[in-house]
Amino acid sequence: MIITGKTLAEQPIRIYTEAGIISQVEPIATTDTTSLPYIAPGLIDLQVNGFAGVDFNTLPLTKSGITHATEQMLSFGVTGYYPTIITNSDDNIYQLFSDFQQFKRNDAQLAQTLLGFHLEGPFISPNDGPRGAHNRDYVQAPNVSLVQKWYDASEGQLSILTLSPEWEDGLQETIEYCVAMGIKVSIGHSAATPDQIQQATQLGATMSTHLGNGCDLQIHRHHNYIWQQLAEDQLWTAIIADGFHLPPAVIKVILKAKQDQVILTSDTTAFGGMKPGRYQTHIGGDVILTEQGKLHLASNPELLAGSAKSVLDCINYLINSDLLSANSAWNKASYSPSSFMGLKNRGSLEVGQRADIVMLNKNDNGLSVLQTILAGEAVYTA
Ligand SMILES: [Zn+2]
């Protein structure tokens, strides 16, 4: 395959792919680049709870459902993602991991796009506010033998564990186990003290999950878990930049404080990619998805019911809010998550990388996908 276009840094290039890999990249001389499409590496989303009507946390999962959600995400430029399993009963978490692995086994596209699992909970804060929408009945202290059991069910694909270091029991051995197995430990849904944040970081936590969300409405002005996480050099910061979860000033400050260690995650749900309207959910009751893409409880427009945006929408929010250039915003959902997860062959357009490439158009609304290429094959065309 030969792809001609310009990078988001406005450099005209030609890319050659061979056997699913980028085999050659060369600059091209052209005076008029306006007609060229943009070319960028495929997006990688570390937090996806579902998409396009499919909820990854509701049993029974179906292979057709997971395939549909994955195909819809490909149409938004996402060529790799981490299905996110949230707080649930021990058995249901086990079952969800096993089902996903079974679907991936005989499906090349799923095997290439589902890069691992993000387990968010159940070792999170039991407190209202930090706990968010997670079911309190299943929230518990860290338990290393459960993590081992789930790691086995995931066939070693459990890649990120979001927990709260406010638990004393079981915390150290759980983090140490994760570090030993290469599972990234992320702090989230937490009411931990600054000392507990620092301790978790020293034990090996390396990320904050959707910083600024899953928090108390009011916290101490100085001694709080947000400042402490921003101050820990070792922690990368994942944010939901969908225009609803964080105000632009907070995003701006996080970008300045964390710079190259910021990762965009959609935290999208089954409502991602859906049409505006009123919907019924299995746990939260009725929800409303507005024309602007805000997903809130029908009973109270101030209470968010998760995200309905793709990570591409988050990139466009950052561009349209003048918070980042198109190139920098795109990097935070491709190169940055890839670097953080230690993926060697994804996240850039260099020779030797997988040919996971997105061709884009740019107008006043931001970037839109013209074509998504997965391992050198077009899998979506607008
Ligand atoms: Zn969450």
GROMACS .gro file of C-alpha atoms and ligand atoms in nm:
model
  383
    1MET     CA    1   0.000   0.000   0.000
    2ILE     CA    2   0.120   0.350  -0.079
    3ILE     CA    3  -0.029   0.641   0.115
    4THR     CA    4   0.032   1.003   0.024
    5GLY     CA    5  -0.065   1.290   0.249
    6LYS     CA    6   0.067   1.528   0.510
    7THR     CA    7   0.133   1.480   0.878
    8LEU     CA    8  -0.054   1.685   1.136
    9ALA     CA    9   0.269   1.889   1.156
   10GLU     CA   10   0.199   1.981   0.789
   11GLN     CA   11   0.483   1.777   0.637
   12PRO     CA   12   0.395   1.615   0.304
   13ILE     CA   13   0.501   1.249   0.310
   14ARG     CA   14   0.455   0.920   0.133
   15ILE     CA   15   0.426   0.598   0.333
   16TYR     CA   16   0.482   0.249   0.195
   17THR     CA   17   0.346  -0.051   0.380
   18GLU     CA   18   0.441  -0.414   0.339
   19ALA     CA   19   0.291  -0.713   0.518
   20GLY     CA   20   0.108  -0.484   0.758
   21ILE     CA   21   0.417  -0.287   0.856
   22ILE     CA   22   0.536   0.061   0.756
   23SER     CA   23   0.832  -0.022   0.532
   24GLN     CA   24   0.931   0.323   0.409
   25VAL     CA   25   0.849   0.687   0.480
   26GLU     CA   26   0.973   0.961   0.251
   27PRO     CA   27   0.920   1.335   0.239
   28ILE     CA   28   0.768   1.455  -0.086
   29ALA     CA   29   0.827   1.784  -0.261
   30THR     CA   30   0.505   1.962  -0.339
   31THR     CA   31   0.410   2.325  -0.341
   32ASP     CA   32   0.040   2.280  -0.285
   33THR     CA   33  -0.049   2.062   0.013
   34THR     CA   34  -0.407   2.184   0.055
   35SER     CA   35  -0.555   1.895  -0.139
   36LEU     CA   36  -0.359   1.629   0.053
   37PRO     CA   37  -0.535   1.443   0.335
   38TYR     CA   38  -0.377   1.436   0.679
   39ILE     CA   39  -0.210   1.109   0.785
   40ALA     CA   40  -0.169   1.006   1.148
   41PRO     CA   41  -0.100   0.692   1.351
   42GLY     CA   42  -0.405   0.501   1.479
   43LEU     CA   43  -0.550   0.611   1.811
   44ILE     CA   44  -0.507   0.407   2.129
   45ASP     CA   45  -0.767   0.438   2.404
   46LEU     CA   46  -0.681   0.302   2.749
   47GLN     CA   47  -1.036   0.329   2.887
   48VAL     CA   48  -1.337   0.203   2.695
   49ASN     CA   49  -1.646   0.070   2.877
   50GLY     CA   50  -1.843   0.003   2.563
   51PHE     CA   51  -1.943   0.172   2.239
   52ALA     CA   52  -2.223   0.200   1.987
   53GLY     CA   53  -2.490   0.037   2.201
   54VAL     CA   54  -2.262  -0.238   2.340
   55ASP     CA   55  -2.183  -0.241   2.712
   56PHE     CA   56  -1.865  -0.430   2.801
   57ASN     CA   57  -1.978  -0.480   3.161
   58THR     CA   58  -2.313  -0.646   3.105
   59LEU     CA   59  -2.325  -1.024   3.082
   60PRO     CA   60  -2.375  -1.208   2.861
   61LEU     CA   61  -2.127  -1.051   2.620
   62THR     CA   62  -2.162  -1.151   2.257
   63LYS     CA   63  -1.893  -1.172   1.997
   64SER     CA   64  -2.113  -0.987   1.748
   65GLY     CA   65  -2.153  -0.706   2.001
   66ILE     CA   66  -1.779  -0.672   2.065
   67THR     CA   67  -1.713  -0.684   1.691
   68HIS     CA   68  -1.973  -0.413   1.626
   69ALA     CA   69  -1.828  -0.185   1.897
   70THR     CA   70  -1.476  -0.240   1.761
   71GLU     CA   71  -1.578  -0.165   1.402
   72GLN     CA   72  -1.751   0.153   1.514
   73MET     CA   73  -1.441   0.261   1.706
   74LEU     CA   74  -1.229   0.196   1.396
   75SER     CA   75  -1.454   0.446   1.216
   76PHE     CA   76  -1.340   0.703   1.477
   77GLY     CA   77  -0.973   0.622   1.412
   78VAL     CA   78  -0.921   0.396   1.716
   79THR     CA   79  -0.699   0.105   1.609
   80GLY     CA   80  -0.621  -0.020   1.958
   81TYR     CA   81  -0.807  -0.008   2.289
   82TYR     CA   82  -0.828  -0.158   2.634
   83PRO     CA   83  -1.179  -0.282   2.720
   84THR     CA   84  -1.247  -0.156   3.070
   85ILE     CA   85  -1.406  -0.385   3.325
   86ILE     CA   86  -1.542  -0.196   3.624
   87THR     CA   87  -1.636  -0.290   3.981
   88ASN     CA   88  -1.853  -0.600   3.978
   89SER     CA   89  -1.885  -0.932   4.159
   90ASP     CA   90  -1.566  -1.143   4.164
   91ASP     CA   91  -1.729  -1.404   3.940
   92ASN     CA   92  -1.862  -1.153   3.688
   93ILE     CA   93  -1.521  -0.992   3.649
   94TYR     CA   94  -1.375  -1.337   3.589
   95GLN     CA   95  -1.647  -1.419   3.335
   96LEU     CA   96  -1.603  -1.090   3.144
   97PHE     CA   97  -1.229  -1.151   3.105
   98SER     CA   98  -1.284  -1.509   2.991
   99ASP     CA   99  -1.551  -1.411   2.739
  100PHE     CA  100  -1.338  -1.140   2.579
  101GLN     CA  101  -1.045  -1.378   2.551
  102GLN     CA  102  -1.264  -1.640   2.389
  103PHE     CA  103  -1.388  -1.392   2.127
  104LYS     CA  104  -1.034  -1.279   2.048
  105ARG     CA  105  -0.904  -1.631   2.000
  106ASN     CA  106  -1.040  -1.688   1.650
  107ASP     CA  107  -1.074  -1.333   1.529
  108ALA     CA  108  -0.777  -1.156   1.375
  109GLN     CA  109  -0.933  -0.809   1.391
  110LEU     CA  110  -1.027  -0.835   1.758
  111ALA     CA  111  -0.688  -0.984   1.842
  112GLN     CA  112  -0.517  -0.685   1.681
  113THR     CA  113  -0.736  -0.412   1.828
  114LEU     CA  114  -0.804  -0.533   2.183
  115LEU     CA  115  -0.465  -0.468   2.338
  116GLY     CA  116  -0.532  -0.576   2.694
  117PHE     CA  117  -0.772  -0.500   2.977
  118HIS     CA  118  -0.816  -0.211   3.211
  119LEU     CA  119  -0.970  -0.325   3.540
  120GLU     CA  120  -1.117  -0.021   3.714
  121GLY     CA  121  -1.214  -0.133   4.063
  122PRO     CA  122  -1.324  -0.306   4.272
  123PHE     CA  123  -1.044  -0.181   4.505
  124ILE     CA  124  -1.163   0.179   4.497
  125SER     CA  125  -1.305   0.424   4.748
  126PRO     CA  126  -1.636   0.320   4.906
  127ASN     CA  127  -1.722   0.689   4.961
  128ASP     CA  128  -1.997   0.863   4.768
  129GLY     CA  129  -1.830   1.101   4.523
  130PRO     CA  130  -1.492   0.933   4.470
  131ARG     CA  131  -1.672   0.604   4.404
  132GLY     CA  132  -1.866   0.760   4.116
  133ALA     CA  133  -2.122   0.525   3.962
  134HIS     CA  134  -1.943   0.206   4.073
  135ASN     CA  135  -2.163  -0.034   4.271
  136ARG     CA  136  -2.080   0.000   4.639
  137ASP     CA  137  -2.186  -0.360   4.711
  138TYR     CA  138  -1.880  -0.488   4.526
  139VAL     CA  139  -1.620  -0.234   4.640
  140GLN     CA  140  -1.354  -0.405   4.852
  141ALA     CA  141  -1.000  -0.382   4.988
  142PRO     CA  142  -0.716  -0.485   4.753
  143ASN     CA  143  -0.686  -0.862   4.738
  144VAL     CA  144  -0.385  -1.004   4.559
  145SER     CA  145  -0.529  -1.353   4.518
  146LEU     CA  146  -0.826  -1.210   4.330
  147VAL     CA  147  -0.591  -1.015   4.103
  148GLN     CA  148  -0.400  -1.338   4.034
  149LYS     CA  149  -0.724  -1.519   3.952
  150TRP     CA  150  -0.837  -1.242   3.715
  151TYR     CA  151  -0.493  -1.215   3.559
  152ASP     CA  152  -0.517  -1.586   3.476
  153ALA     CA  153  -0.872  -1.545   3.337
  154SER     CA  154  -0.739  -1.265   3.116
  155GLU     CA  155  -0.460  -1.496   2.996
  156GLY     CA  156  -0.207  -1.236   3.102
  157GLN     CA  157  -0.390  -0.954   2.923
  158LEU     CA  158  -0.484  -0.763   3.239
  159SER     CA  159  -0.273  -0.453   3.171
  160ILE     CA  160  -0.399  -0.169   3.391
  161LEU     CA  161  -0.547  -0.183   3.742
  162THR     CA  162  -0.715   0.130   3.875
  163LEU     CA  163  -0.732   0.129   4.254
  164SER     CA  164  -0.743   0.367   4.548
  165PRO     CA  165  -0.446   0.365   4.787
  166GLU     CA  166  -0.675   0.468   5.072
  167TRP     CA  167  -0.700   0.098   5.162
  168GLU     CA  168  -0.427  -0.020   5.398
  169ASP     CA  169  -0.505  -0.393   5.387
  170GLY     CA  170  -0.361  -0.570   5.088
  171LEU     CA  171  -0.239  -0.257   4.913
  172GLN     CA  172   0.133  -0.319   4.920
  173GLU     CA  173   0.120  -0.681   4.808
  174THR     CA  174  -0.130  -0.598   4.533
  175ILE     CA  175   0.084  -0.319   4.388
  176GLU     CA  176   0.398  -0.530   4.419
  177TYR     CA  177   0.230  -0.819   4.238
  178CYS     CA  178   0.115  -0.588   3.959
  179VAL     CA  179   0.460  -0.438   3.918
  180ALA     CA  180   0.611  -0.787   3.901
  181MET     CA  181   0.358  -0.897   3.636
  182GLY     CA  182   0.384  -0.579   3.428
  183ILE     CA  183   0.033  -0.459   3.516
  184LYS     CA  184   0.023  -0.078   3.532
  185VAL     CA  185  -0.120   0.049   3.860
  186SER     CA  186  -0.328   0.362   3.825
  187ILE     CA  187  -0.478   0.575   4.102
  188GLY     CA  188  -0.845   0.656   4.059
  189HIS     CA  189  -1.184   0.680   4.229
  190SER     CA  190  -0.984   0.767   4.535
  191ALA     CA  191  -1.021   0.961   4.857
  192ALA     CA  192  -0.662   0.882   4.957
  193THR     CA  193  -0.452   1.122   5.160
  194PRO     CA  194  -0.147   1.286   5.000
  195ASP     CA  195   0.072   1.048   5.205
  196GLN     CA  196  -0.116   0.746   5.073
  197ILE     CA  197  -0.078   0.876   4.715
  198GLN     CA  198   0.294   0.919   4.771
  199GLN     CA  199   0.326   0.573   4.921
  200ALA     CA  200   0.142   0.411   4.628
  201THR     CA  201   0.371   0.592   4.388
  202GLN     CA  202   0.677   0.470   4.575
  203LEU     CA  203   0.540   0.116   4.555
  204GLY     CA  204   0.502   0.148   4.178
  205ALA     CA  205   0.180   0.325   4.075
  206THR     CA  206   0.247   0.512   3.751
  207MET     CA  207  -0.079   0.669   3.636
  208SER     CA  208  -0.383   0.866   3.748
  209THR     CA  209  -0.715   0.750   3.605
  210HIS     CA  210  -0.937   1.036   3.476
  211LEU     CA  211  -0.777   1.288   3.712
  212GLY     CA  212  -1.031   1.539   3.841
  213ASN     CA  213  -1.324   1.299   3.803
  214GLY     CA  214  -1.432   1.033   4.050
  215CYS     CA  215  -1.357   1.288   4.325
  216ASP     CA  216  -1.524   1.466   4.613
  217LEU     CA  217  -1.705   1.788   4.523
  218GLN     CA  218  -1.509   1.968   4.798
  219ILE     CA  219  -1.153   1.899   4.913
  220HIS     CA  220  -0.888   2.066   5.129
  221ARG     CA  221  -0.730   2.352   4.937
  222HIS     CA  222  -0.373   2.232   4.984
  223HIS     CA  223  -0.368   1.880   5.124
  224ASN     CA  224  -0.561   1.688   4.864
  225TYR     CA  225  -0.520   1.398   4.625
  226ILE     CA  226  -0.531   1.611   4.309
  227TRP     CA  227  -0.233   1.832   4.394
  228GLN     CA  228  -0.039   1.530   4.518
  229GLN     CA  229  -0.096   1.335   4.198
  230LEU     CA  230   0.005   1.634   3.987
  231ALA     CA  231   0.319   1.669   4.199
  232GLU     CA  232   0.432   1.306   4.169
  233ASP     CA  233   0.677   1.305   3.877
  234GLN     CA  234   0.633   0.933   3.824
  235LEU     CA  235   0.258   0.956   3.761
  236TRP     CA  236   0.122   0.996   3.411
  237THR     CA  237  -0.218   1.163   3.397
  238ALA     CA  238  -0.516   1.034   3.204
  239ILE     CA  239  -0.791   1.288   3.143
  240ILE     CA  240  -1.136   1.285   2.985
  241ALA     CA  241  -1.127   1.593   2.764
  242ASP     CA  242  -1.480   1.561   2.626
  243GLY     CA  243  -1.587   1.914   2.716
  244PHE     CA  244  -1.805   1.800   3.006
  245HIS     CA  245  -1.586   1.615   3.255
  246LEU     CA  246  -1.326   1.890   3.311
  247PRO     CA  247  -1.337   2.266   3.253
  248PRO     CA  248  -1.081   2.402   3.006
  249ALA     CA  249  -0.880   2.581   3.278
  250VAL     CA  250  -0.824   2.252   3.463
  251ILE     CA  251  -0.719   2.078   3.142
  252LYS     CA  252  -0.480   2.364   3.066
  253VAL     CA  253  -0.315   2.337   3.406
  254ILE     CA  254  -0.286   1.957   3.384
  255LEU     CA  255  -0.126   1.990   3.039
  256LYS     CA  256   0.126   2.240   3.176
  257ALA     CA  257   0.204   2.038   3.487
  258LYS     CA  258   0.233   1.699   3.319
  259GLN     CA  259   0.335   1.791   2.962
  260ASP     CA  260   0.441   1.473   2.779
  261GLN     CA  261   0.287   1.255   3.052
  262VAL     CA  262  -0.074   1.336   2.964
  263ILE     CA  263  -0.290   1.068   2.803
  264LEU     CA  264  -0.635   1.122   2.657
  265THR     CA  265  -0.887   0.854   2.746
  266SER     CA  266  -1.248   0.862   2.634
  267ASP     CA  267  -1.395   0.656   2.921
  268THR     CA  268  -1.671   0.611   2.668
  269THR     CA  269  -1.972   0.389   2.728
  270ALA     CA  270  -2.233   0.203   2.528
  271PHE     CA  271  -2.371   0.549   2.445
  272GLY     CA  272  -2.057   0.643   2.252
  273GLY     CA  273  -2.142   0.700   1.887
  274MET     CA  274  -2.517   0.688   1.956
  275LYS     CA  275  -2.784   0.938   1.849
  276PRO     CA  276  -2.914   1.199   2.094
  277GLY     CA  277  -3.219   1.088   2.292
  278ARG     CA  278  -3.351   0.942   2.615
  279TYR     CA  279  -3.230   0.593   2.704
  280GLN     CA  280  -3.287   0.343   2.979
  281THR     CA  281  -2.983   0.188   3.146
  282HIS     CA  282  -2.959  -0.130   3.349
  283ILE     CA  283  -2.816   0.039   3.659
  284GLY     CA  284  -2.850   0.415   3.645
  285GLY     CA  285  -3.215   0.450   3.536
  286ASP     CA  286  -3.305   0.689   3.254
  287VAL     CA  287  -3.031   0.897   3.094
  288ILE     CA  288  -3.036   1.171   2.833
  289LEU     CA  289  -2.780   1.212   2.558
  290THR     CA  290  -2.792   1.573   2.438
  291GLU     CA  291  -2.726   1.707   2.088
  292GLN     CA  292  -2.386   1.824   2.216
  293GLY     CA  293  -2.300   1.474   2.336
  294LYS     CA  294  -2.345   1.528   2.709
  295LEU     CA  295  -2.474   1.216   2.883
  296HIS     CA  296  -2.660   1.296   3.205
  297LEU     CA  297  -2.917   1.144   3.437
  298ALA     CA  298  -3.268   1.226   3.320
  299SER     CA  299  -3.350   1.335   3.676
  300ASN     CA  300  -3.064   1.587   3.697
  301PRO     CA  301  -2.875   1.745   3.402
  302GLU     CA  302  -2.585   1.827   3.639
  303LEU     CA  303  -2.507   1.462   3.707
  304LEU     CA  304  -2.301   1.301   3.432
  305ALA     CA  305  -2.381   0.939   3.353
  306GLY     CA  306  -2.045   0.863   3.190
  307SER     CA  307  -1.909   0.968   2.854
  308ALA     CA  308  -2.059   0.929   2.510
  309LYS     CA  309  -1.760   1.069   2.322
  310SER     CA  310  -1.483   0.893   2.135
  311VAL     CA  311  -1.121   0.983   2.196
  312LEU     CA  312  -1.129   1.158   1.856
  313ASP     CA  313  -1.399   1.389   1.997
  314CYS     CA  314  -1.165   1.462   2.290
  315ILE     CA  315  -0.885   1.552   2.047
  316ASN     CA  316  -1.124   1.785   1.863
  317TYR     CA  317  -1.231   1.946   2.190
  318LEU     CA  318  -0.867   2.029   2.270
  319ILE     CA  319  -0.809   2.169   1.921
  320ASN     CA  320  -1.131   2.370   1.911
  321SER     CA  321  -1.068   2.509   2.261
  322ASP     CA  322  -0.718   2.623   2.154
  323LEU     CA  323  -0.567   2.409   2.427
  324LEU     CA  324  -0.339   2.212   2.191
  325SER     CA  325  -0.241   2.200   1.826
  326ALA     CA  326  -0.389   1.917   1.618
  327ASN     CA  327  -0.052   1.742   1.617
  328SER     CA  328  -0.002   1.762   1.995
  329ALA     CA  329  -0.359   1.664   2.072
  330TRP     CA  330  -0.336   1.360   1.842
  331ASN     CA  331  -0.008   1.252   2.004
  332LYS     CA  332  -0.175   1.239   2.344
  333ALA     CA  333  -0.408   0.968   2.219
  334SER     CA  334  -0.157   0.776   2.008
  335TYR     CA  335   0.212   0.818   2.088
  336SER     CA  336   0.160   0.893   2.460
  337PRO     CA  337  -0.058   0.593   2.552
  338SER     CA  338   0.167   0.372   2.341
  339SER     CA  339   0.481   0.494   2.520
  340PHE     CA  340   0.317   0.463   2.860
  341MET     CA  341   0.207   0.105   2.794
  342GLY     CA  342   0.545   0.017   2.643
  343LEU     CA  343   0.396  -0.081   2.306
  344LYS     CA  344   0.691  -0.102   2.073
  345ASN     CA  345   0.515  -0.107   1.736
  346ARG     CA  346   0.230   0.141   1.767
  347GLY     CA  347   0.173   0.511   1.809
  348SER     CA  348   0.387   0.670   1.538
  349LEU     CA  349   0.445   0.667   1.162
  350GLU     CA  350   0.801   0.539   1.174
  351VAL     CA  351   0.946   0.256   0.968
  352GLY     CA  352   0.891  -0.078   1.143
  353GLN     CA  353   0.568   0.027   1.312
  354ARG     CA  354   0.239  -0.148   1.243
  355ALA     CA  355   0.064   0.015   0.950
  356ASP     CA  356  -0.226   0.135   1.168
  357ILE     CA  357  -0.292   0.463   0.994
  358VAL     CA  358  -0.575   0.714   0.992
  359MET     CA  359  -0.639   0.949   0.700
  360LEU     CA  360  -0.813   1.267   0.804
  361ASN     CA  361  -0.988   1.575   0.686
  362LYS     CA  362  -0.964   1.899   0.885
  363ASN     CA  363  -1.224   2.176   0.886
  364ASP     CA  364  -1.374   2.424   1.132
  365ASN     CA  365  -1.524   2.141   1.337
  366GLY     CA  366  -1.190   1.968   1.378
  367LEU     CA  367  -1.061   1.640   1.240
  368SER     CA  368  -1.279   1.373   1.081
  369VAL     CA  369  -1.181   1.029   0.960
  370LEU     CA  370  -1.164   0.965   0.585
  371GLN     CA  371  -1.016   0.619   0.613
  372THR     CA  372  -0.885   0.386   0.882
  373ILE     CA  373  -0.611   0.140   0.790
  374LEU     CA  374  -0.540  -0.156   1.017
  375ALA     CA  375  -0.214  -0.343   0.954
  376GLY     CA  376  -0.199  -0.209   0.598
  377GLU     CA  377  -0.562  -0.284   0.512
  378ALA     CA  378  -0.842  -0.032   0.480
  379VAL     CA  379  -1.106  -0.135   0.736
  380TYR     CA  380  -1.318   0.181   0.723
  381THR     CA  381  -1.382   0.436   0.452
  382ALA     CA  382  -1.609   0.737   0.509
  383ZN      ZN  383  -1.402   0.584   3.641
   0.00000   0.00000   0.00000
